[in-house]
Amino acid sequence: MSKLSGAEPRSGRSWLHPDTWHLRTKLVLVVMLLLVGICTVVGTLLYATMDRVLTQQLDGQLAQASHRAVEFGTASSGLRRDPLDAPGQGAGTLSARISNGVLVTSGLRTADGKIVSITQSDADALASIPVGGQGPGGPPGGGATGAVDRHLSPGSFRLVAIQVPNGDVVVTGLPLASMQATLGSLVLTTVTVSLGGLVLVGLLGTVIIRRTMKPLDELSRVAGQVAQLPLEAGEVALAVRVPDSASNPGTEVGQVGNALNRMLDNVAGALEARQASETKVRQFVADASHELRTPLTAIRGYTDMLRLTEPLTEQGAESLGRVESQSLRMSRLVEDLLTLARLDEGQPLKRGPVDLTQLLVETVTDQKVIAPDHVWRLELPEEPVEITADGAKLHQVLVNLLSNARKHTPAGTTVTAAAGRSATGEAVLTVTDNGPGIPPDLRDTVFSRFTRADKARTSTGEGSTGLGLSIVDAIVKAHGGSIDVTSRPGRTEFAVYLPAA
């Protein structure tokens, strides 16, 4: 009796609701990624171009500085003068003279015109620079041939080594700090401008895309409303439509909205036709059932009169018994059809106080008399389970459920009827049997009209109209409740949930 101890959550359906927010986000991300790619390519090309131009300029300056150092250091007097003393050498110029692999002079001209010495590690680095040309001579036309970059203790330098006629090597270098600062400023400016542009384009793109995709929100709202309508039965007012602003055939999204409206018009027409057909069928069933009651009553009356007034042979009595049984079966079918017709018409229930425990005891007691070959059990709470409902209709619910368990299970089957309350206060009635169970292919249609399981479950031979569970379902829904069925071999349970009030 796990269903009586707590209300099992009954999950709702997952309705179709397109999320246009995700589509807008994806479009903005695609645009942003494209802009990032464009900015990256442009920034890379700009950096490479500026680096090449600045390097060429620095090489030109380095060639001139090297020319001055070589000319000054190889004067006609034959003296080996310090290249740093050459006139015109600017601040930051580094010069060194190497003779037979030995560093003879070296130094760095500072911004205030002074000359400072370099470290031994810097001297070793200068001595390892490959010779790039011969001198003296005119300054190279396109720049310093064989110039290399080295990182020394004062900083990074662009260096060139020139061998003079006496065999010495004169090394001249210019600092890379200014060039690196310019490139750094270029990178910072490019990144700042790109990020600002991306933010601006992202905001503008979001606004534009949101306005462009706004009609999809209307389509999503309309589709969600239609998805929640109970279209399977009854009269359905399908009045929701996509507004004109989102159904303009002149736009791509408007074409979708216009098509959706035309589809809804078609569906609304089909629903109206279905409702009209159902109304006619129900009216016919109700009228036919009413008309059949009179001749069936007459048949039963004449059979009773024949049995009382006429001498019958054994075969005649048997035939008359068959007529009586079939007329009774037809009468039950007519009454069931009338009950469904009244429920379909929405006739009000005769509500009043109902003690479900007492109702269950009376119904199970009747079934014990009808089917003594079954084992009947009751599981009742200590306190009465009282609700406001139509007692006659609920009695019919219990009779149909218990009869269903009796008809479709073999002799010796245990049928347990129970009453209680769920954790949310609902009244719960359950009818459980340990029979062979309902086949899986019938579980989804077990509450449909004229569904019969006699071919699949063991039957006692008693006729069934296939309307019993349909009547149960209709009565329970008329009370605002619900009914669930779970079945497997050895256990089948019908659980009825009824509102507390």
XYZ file of C-alpha atoms in Angstrom:
501
model
C 0.000 0.000 0.000
C 2.855 2.390 -0.872
C 0.475 4.707 -2.740
C -1.450 5.432 0.469
C 1.565 6.560 2.462
C 2.601 9.356 0.152
C 1.518 11.055 -3.028
C 3.617 10.004 -5.939
C 4.577 12.959 -8.146
C 2.831 12.922 -11.479
C 5.103 14.703 -13.911
C 3.566 17.098 -16.432
C 4.127 16.998 -20.130
C 7.009 18.750 -21.740
C 5.421 21.248 -24.124
C 7.122 22.429 -27.306
C 8.475 25.951 -26.642
C 11.284 27.193 -28.998
C 13.916 29.186 -27.123
C 14.812 32.073 -29.405
C 17.193 33.461 -26.775
C 19.650 30.669 -27.584
C 19.370 31.470 -31.292
C 20.084 35.151 -30.691
C 23.051 34.268 -28.492
C 24.472 31.962 -31.143
C 24.135 34.623 -33.838
C 25.875 37.229 -31.651
C 28.642 34.753 -30.816
C 29.158 33.941 -34.499
C 29.432 37.650 -35.350
C 31.815 38.237 -32.451
C 33.998 35.298 -33.451
C 34.184 36.581 -37.015
C 35.186 40.022 -35.778
C 37.787 38.521 -33.448
C 39.241 36.604 -36.376
C 39.305 39.718 -38.565
C 40.890 41.823 -35.816
C 43.486 39.113 -35.175
C 44.456 38.891 -38.847
C 44.562 42.688 -39.273
C 46.523 43.132 -36.048
C 49.027 40.446 -37.040
C 49.575 41.953 -40.491
C 49.866 45.448 -39.013
C 52.381 44.280 -36.423
C 54.451 42.404 -39.001
C 54.464 45.401 -41.368
C 55.406 47.866 -38.635
C 58.113 45.536 -37.344
C 59.620 45.276 -40.827
C 59.503 49.049 -41.394
C 61.031 49.861 -38.014
C 63.696 47.210 -38.496
C 64.627 48.694 -41.872
C 64.844 52.162 -40.341
C 66.965 50.901 -37.477
C 69.222 48.995 -39.893
C 69.729 52.206 -41.878
C 70.697 54.074 -38.722
C 72.916 51.187 -37.681
C 74.680 51.172 -41.060
C 75.451 54.868 -40.741
C 76.683 54.476 -37.161
C 78.820 51.508 -38.208
C 80.242 53.491 -41.138
C 81.218 56.365 -38.852
C 82.824 53.999 -36.347
C 84.795 52.141 -39.001
C 85.964 55.347 -40.737
C 87.026 56.883 -37.446
C 88.754 53.777 -36.197
C 90.821 53.263 -39.409
C 92.182 56.767 -39.935
C 95.114 57.323 -42.256
C 97.419 57.849 -39.310
C 97.201 54.140 -38.647
C 96.215 54.610 -35.002
C 93.590 52.286 -33.548
C 91.204 54.853 -32.168
C 88.161 54.027 -30.055
C 85.095 53.847 -32.371
C 82.963 55.465 -29.638
C 84.945 58.659 -30.082
C 83.721 58.964 -33.666
C 81.785 62.183 -34.181
C 78.025 61.951 -34.694
C 77.449 58.822 -32.632
C 74.176 59.200 -30.740
C 73.191 58.250 -27.222
C 72.795 54.531 -26.674
C 75.362 53.590 -29.351
C 77.480 50.591 -28.421
C 80.915 50.066 -30.020
C 83.739 47.603 -29.620
C 87.027 46.734 -31.377
C 88.196 43.137 -31.525
C 91.747 42.326 -32.537
C 92.845 38.720 -33.011
C 89.778 37.565 -31.097
C 90.581 39.806 -28.130
C 88.287 42.674 -27.142
C 90.525 45.755 -27.244
C 88.018 48.537 -26.554
C 84.299 48.548 -25.805
C 81.763 50.815 -24.295
C 78.276 52.308 -24.381
C 77.529 56.002 -24.893
C 74.890 57.191 -22.443
C 72.308 59.928 -22.886
C 74.532 62.513 -21.138
C 77.424 61.775 -23.484
C 79.484 59.664 -21.088
C 80.913 56.297 -22.013
C 80.401 53.331 -19.701
C 82.100 49.952 -19.870
C 80.290 46.705 -20.533
C 80.514 43.471 -18.567
C 82.656 40.521 -19.458
C 79.597 38.465 -20.458
C 78.560 41.265 -22.804
C 82.102 41.323 -24.224
C 81.956 37.583 -24.867
C 78.610 38.030 -26.619
C 80.076 40.773 -28.851
C 83.078 38.631 -29.734
C 80.741 35.862 -30.979
C 78.959 38.085 -33.498
C 79.614 36.939 -37.068
C 81.389 39.394 -39.336
C 78.914 40.974 -41.763
C 81.099 42.884 -44.252
C 84.380 44.609 -45.134
C 85.330 48.199 -44.463
C 86.016 50.981 -44.738
C 83.632 52.065 -47.407
C 80.443 53.951 -47.956
C 77.406 53.274 -45.846
C 75.344 50.348 -47.068
C 72.495 51.416 -49.253
C 69.737 49.242 -47.828
C 70.840 48.864 -44.257
C 73.308 47.018 -42.086
C 74.361 43.776 -43.777
C 74.517 40.857 -41.338
C 72.858 42.708 -38.450
C 71.769 40.525 -35.535
C 69.821 41.035 -32.309
C 71.422 40.314 -28.953
C 70.265 40.800 -25.406
C 72.982 42.370 -23.263
C 72.941 43.575 -19.680
C 71.996 47.183 -20.654
C 69.145 45.862 -22.831
C 68.465 44.497 -26.309
C 70.610 45.762 -29.206
C 70.775 45.507 -32.985
C 74.444 44.733 -33.756
C 76.662 44.516 -36.822
C 80.326 43.466 -37.035
C 82.601 44.902 -39.807
C 86.163 43.771 -40.476
C 88.560 46.607 -41.267
C 91.659 46.327 -43.552
C 94.120 45.790 -40.658
C 92.195 42.668 -39.627
C 90.377 44.125 -36.636
C 86.632 43.788 -36.255
C 84.538 46.818 -35.315
C 81.185 46.019 -33.666
C 78.499 48.688 -33.626
C 75.084 48.431 -32.011
C 71.946 50.484 -31.489
C 69.340 49.832 -28.770
C 66.049 48.136 -29.646
C 64.154 49.785 -26.763
C 62.593 52.505 -28.900
C 61.528 50.042 -31.565
C 60.114 47.639 -28.964
C 58.273 50.478 -27.236
C 56.709 51.516 -30.538
C 55.623 47.947 -31.279
C 54.271 47.578 -27.749
C 52.248 50.765 -28.124
C 50.961 49.459 -31.441
C 49.880 46.168 -29.867
C 48.208 47.944 -26.930
C 46.418 50.358 -29.238
C 45.293 47.555 -31.555
C 44.005 45.423 -28.690
C 42.241 48.375 -27.036
C 40.589 49.528 -30.233
C 39.638 45.941 -31.172
C 38.103 45.241 -27.778
C 36.211 48.505 -27.850
C 35.005 47.750 -31.351
C 33.988 44.227 -30.362
C 32.008 45.502 -27.374
C 30.303 48.153 -29.488
C 29.556 45.730 -32.320
C 28.357 43.132 -29.809
C 25.905 45.564 -28.226
C 24.679 46.875 -31.557
C 24.487 43.349 -32.961
C 22.508 42.178 -29.949
C 20.015 45.022 -30.335
C 19.674 44.487 -34.085
C 19.384 40.697 -33.837
C 16.922 40.974 -30.961
C 14.686 43.295 -32.968
C 15.025 41.076 -36.027
C 14.259 37.886 -34.102
C 11.472 39.388 -31.969
C 8.718 37.862 -34.158
C 10.074 34.416 -33.249
C 9.120 35.141 -29.634
C 5.520 35.593 -30.770
C 5.681 32.335 -32.732
C 7.130 30.581 -29.692
C 4.415 31.994 -27.419
C 1.614 30.957 -29.776
C 3.098 27.472 -30.268
C 3.399 27.063 -26.489
C -0.225 28.068 -25.926
C -1.493 25.693 -28.613
C 0.667 22.866 -27.241
C -1.056 23.172 -23.848
C -4.606 22.977 -25.209
C -6.484 19.680 -24.630
C -7.092 18.889 -28.280
C -7.778 15.194 -27.854
C -11.449 15.482 -26.924
C -14.275 17.904 -26.209
C -14.976 21.339 -27.597
C -11.753 23.287 -28.065
C -11.705 27.043 -28.751
C -8.580 27.436 -30.875
C -8.693 31.238 -31.021
C -4.977 31.966 -30.501
C -3.142 33.286 -33.578
C 0.194 34.879 -34.454
C -0.254 38.701 -34.487
C -0.009 40.593 -37.759
C 3.359 42.078 -36.778
C 4.874 38.580 -36.779
C 2.958 37.122 -39.739
C 3.916 39.484 -42.546
C 4.557 37.315 -45.633
C 7.122 39.859 -46.848
C 9.760 38.624 -44.355
C 11.269 35.209 -43.742
C 10.025 35.004 -40.144
C 6.675 36.470 -41.216
C 6.260 33.671 -43.745
C 6.631 31.160 -40.902
C 4.076 33.074 -38.813
C 1.650 33.255 -41.734
C 2.031 29.525 -42.381
C 1.438 28.828 -38.680
C -1.767 30.890 -38.753
C -3.025 29.022 -41.812
C -2.208 25.727 -40.110
C -4.096 26.822 -36.970
C -7.098 27.783 -39.121
C -7.048 24.312 -40.643
C -6.701 22.649 -37.238
C -9.537 24.780 -35.815
C -11.804 23.694 -38.680
C -10.888 20.052 -38.116
C -11.588 20.368 -34.381
C -14.979 21.914 -35.051
C -15.828 19.114 -37.475
C -14.650 16.515 -34.965
C -16.694 18.099 -32.187
C -19.789 18.201 -34.380
C -19.295 14.538 -35.283
C -18.781 13.552 -31.641
C -21.909 15.469 -30.628
C -23.959 13.662 -33.254
C -22.580 10.273 -32.201
C -23.257 10.960 -28.520
C -26.751 12.167 -29.274
C -27.384 9.087 -31.360
C -26.084 6.796 -28.618
C -28.190 8.558 -25.994
C -31.320 8.472 -28.165
C -30.766 4.852 -29.200
C -30.172 3.803 -25.599
C -33.356 5.493 -24.473
C -35.318 3.862 -27.279
C -33.853 0.417 -26.570
C -34.878 0.437 -22.920
C -38.571 0.072 -23.750
C -38.343 -3.007 -26.040
C -35.852 -4.658 -23.699
C -38.196 -4.149 -20.782
C -40.998 -5.606 -22.882
C -38.887 -8.649 -23.803
C -38.132 -9.355 -20.152
C -41.817 -8.888 -19.256
C -42.997 -11.318 -21.940
C -40.401 -13.927 -20.955
C -41.561 -13.710 -17.340
C -45.206 -14.034 -18.443
C -44.414 -17.049 -20.634
C -42.555 -18.730 -17.808
C -45.508 -18.170 -15.446
C -48.431 -18.915 -17.754
C -47.285 -21.410 -20.356
C -46.113 -25.013 -19.924
C -42.629 -25.277 -21.432
C -40.643 -28.239 -22.538
C -37.091 -28.647 -21.268
C -35.705 -27.266 -24.535
C -38.217 -24.404 -24.516
C -37.302 -23.459 -20.950
C -33.641 -23.482 -21.919
C -34.292 -21.279 -24.967
C -36.363 -18.890 -22.878
C -33.515 -18.702 -20.353
C -31.130 -17.776 -23.148
C -33.503 -14.999 -24.239
C -33.630 -13.678 -20.662
C -29.849 -13.738 -20.211
C -29.213 -11.985 -23.523
C -31.856 -9.350 -22.806
C -30.256 -8.714 -19.419
C -26.849 -8.393 -21.075
C -28.299 -5.978 -23.620
C -29.911 -3.997 -20.801
C -26.556 -3.671 -19.034
C -24.972 -2.433 -22.259
C -27.755 0.120 -22.739
C -27.409 1.346 -19.154
C -23.640 1.698 -19.579
C -24.107 3.676 -22.782
C -26.657 5.923 -21.066
C -24.250 6.500 -18.165
C -21.446 7.516 -20.535
C -23.813 9.734 -22.514
C -24.899 11.559 -19.353
C -21.292 11.977 -18.223
C -20.315 13.283 -21.675
C -23.127 15.824 -21.467
C -21.688 17.041 -18.170
C -24.765 16.395 -16.064
C -24.178 17.592 -12.475
C -23.287 15.071 -9.799
C -25.452 14.528 -6.746
C -22.827 15.389 -4.187
C -23.058 14.640 -0.511
C -21.041 13.181 2.373
C -19.612 9.771 1.459
C -17.747 7.373 3.773
C -15.417 5.498 1.423
C -14.537 2.850 4.005
C -18.194 1.911 4.506
C -18.763 1.969 0.730
C -15.776 -0.324 0.224
C -16.974 -2.799 2.859
C -20.429 -3.046 1.268
C -19.091 -3.475 -2.256
C -16.530 -6.154 -1.308
C -19.196 -8.021 0.673
C -21.382 -8.171 -2.432
C -18.495 -9.484 -4.496
C -17.820 -12.241 -1.956
C -21.343 -13.517 -2.552
C -21.034 -13.244 -6.346
C -17.558 -14.846 -6.594
C -16.795 -17.095 -3.613
C -14.031 -18.771 -5.659
C -11.855 -15.634 -5.250
C -10.074 -14.488 -2.084
C -11.331 -11.019 -1.078
C -9.391 -8.824 1.350
C -9.935 -5.382 2.848
C -7.260 -2.962 4.052
C -8.862 -0.025 5.823
C -7.450 2.791 7.981
C -8.464 3.239 11.598
C -10.329 6.476 10.821
C -13.123 6.734 8.217
C -12.190 8.286 4.870
C -14.953 10.809 4.226
C -15.304 13.057 1.180
C -18.015 15.055 -0.581
C -19.007 13.180 -3.738
C -21.747 11.331 -5.573
C -22.076 8.144 -3.551
C -23.994 6.206 -6.234
C -21.389 7.004 -8.869
C -18.495 6.025 -6.596
C -20.317 2.776 -5.791
C -20.432 2.112 -9.523
C -16.676 2.832 -9.730
C -15.920 0.247 -7.036
C -18.318 -2.309 -8.529
C -16.704 -1.972 -11.955
C -13.142 -2.216 -10.598
C -13.900 -5.248 -8.444
C -15.913 -6.905 -11.238
C -13.011 -6.257 -13.623
C -10.634 -8.032 -11.239
C -13.119 -10.899 -10.820
C -13.876 -11.397 -14.516
C -10.315 -11.336 -15.783
C -8.531 -13.462 -13.161
C -8.759 -17.201 -12.528
C -10.350 -18.790 -9.475
C -8.238 -18.548 -6.328
C -6.922 -15.077 -7.175
C -6.573 -12.716 -4.222
C -8.223 -9.326 -4.715
C -7.350 -6.617 -2.178
C -9.390 -3.417 -1.823
C -7.959 -0.564 0.235
C -8.800 3.008 1.200
C -6.681 5.774 2.674
C -5.293 9.258 2.149
C -2.182 10.488 0.365
C 0.298 12.957 1.835
C -1.516 15.814 0.057
C -4.877 14.888 1.583
C -6.360 13.145 -1.458
C -8.611 10.174 -0.828
C -7.123 7.044 -2.423
C -8.954 3.845 -3.379
C -6.954 0.886 -4.694
C -7.985 -2.475 -6.094
C -5.100 -4.940 -6.415
C -5.024 -8.524 -7.641
C -2.266 -11.103 -8.038
C -3.522 -12.364 -11.388
C -1.609 -12.716 -14.648
C -1.574 -8.940 -15.317
C -2.538 -6.749 -18.257
C -0.577 -7.257 -21.499
C 1.691 -4.282 -22.321
C -0.093 -3.597 -25.621
C -3.390 -3.016 -23.761
C -2.164 -0.795 -20.901
C -2.325 2.429 -22.896
C -5.892 1.774 -24.064
C -7.319 0.063 -20.995
C -9.602 3.049 -20.271
C -10.754 3.418 -23.875
C -14.276 2.453 -24.774
C -14.985 -1.088 -25.953
C -11.472 -2.242 -24.989
C -11.651 -5.883 -23.986
C -8.852 -7.928 -22.468
C -10.683 -11.279 -22.463
C -8.454 -12.598 -25.234
C -5.333 -11.837 -23.236
C -6.337 -12.494 -19.614
C -7.943 -15.577 -18.158
C -11.710 -15.100 -18.293
C -14.463 -16.771 -16.373
C -16.678 -16.773 -19.432
C -18.892 -13.924 -18.229
C -19.618 -11.449 -21.015
C -18.078 -7.990 -20.941
C -19.178 -4.838 -22.789
C -15.727 -3.213 -22.697
C -17.236 -0.067 -21.128
C -16.615 -0.716 -17.429
C -13.236 0.993 -17.107
C -14.368 3.790 -19.455
C -17.215 4.530 -17.035
C -14.785 4.424 -14.098
C -12.488 6.902 -15.812
C -15.349 9.248 -16.722
C -16.833 9.223 -13.199
C -13.460 9.838 -11.541
C -12.693 12.745 -13.889
C -16.175 14.176 -13.279
C -15.204 14.323 -9.575
C -11.982 16.131 -10.450
C -9.833 13.100 -9.654
C -7.570 10.752 -11.594
C -6.960 7.035 -11.966
C -3.690 5.187 -12.541
C -2.980 1.563 -13.414
C 0.218 -0.416 -12.895
C 0.450 -4.008 -13.997
C 2.940 -6.814 -14.228
C 2.536 -10.592 -13.965
C 1.443 -11.300 -10.403
C 0.302 -7.781 -9.543
C -2.224 -5.409 -11.123
C -3.293 -2.286 -9.251
C -5.882 0.375 -10.069
C -5.498 3.515 -7.895
C -8.243 6.164 -7.761
C -7.323 9.635 -6.447
C -10.232 11.837 -5.340
C -10.040 15.456 -4.076
C -10.381 15.893 -0.339
C -13.049 18.588 -0.676
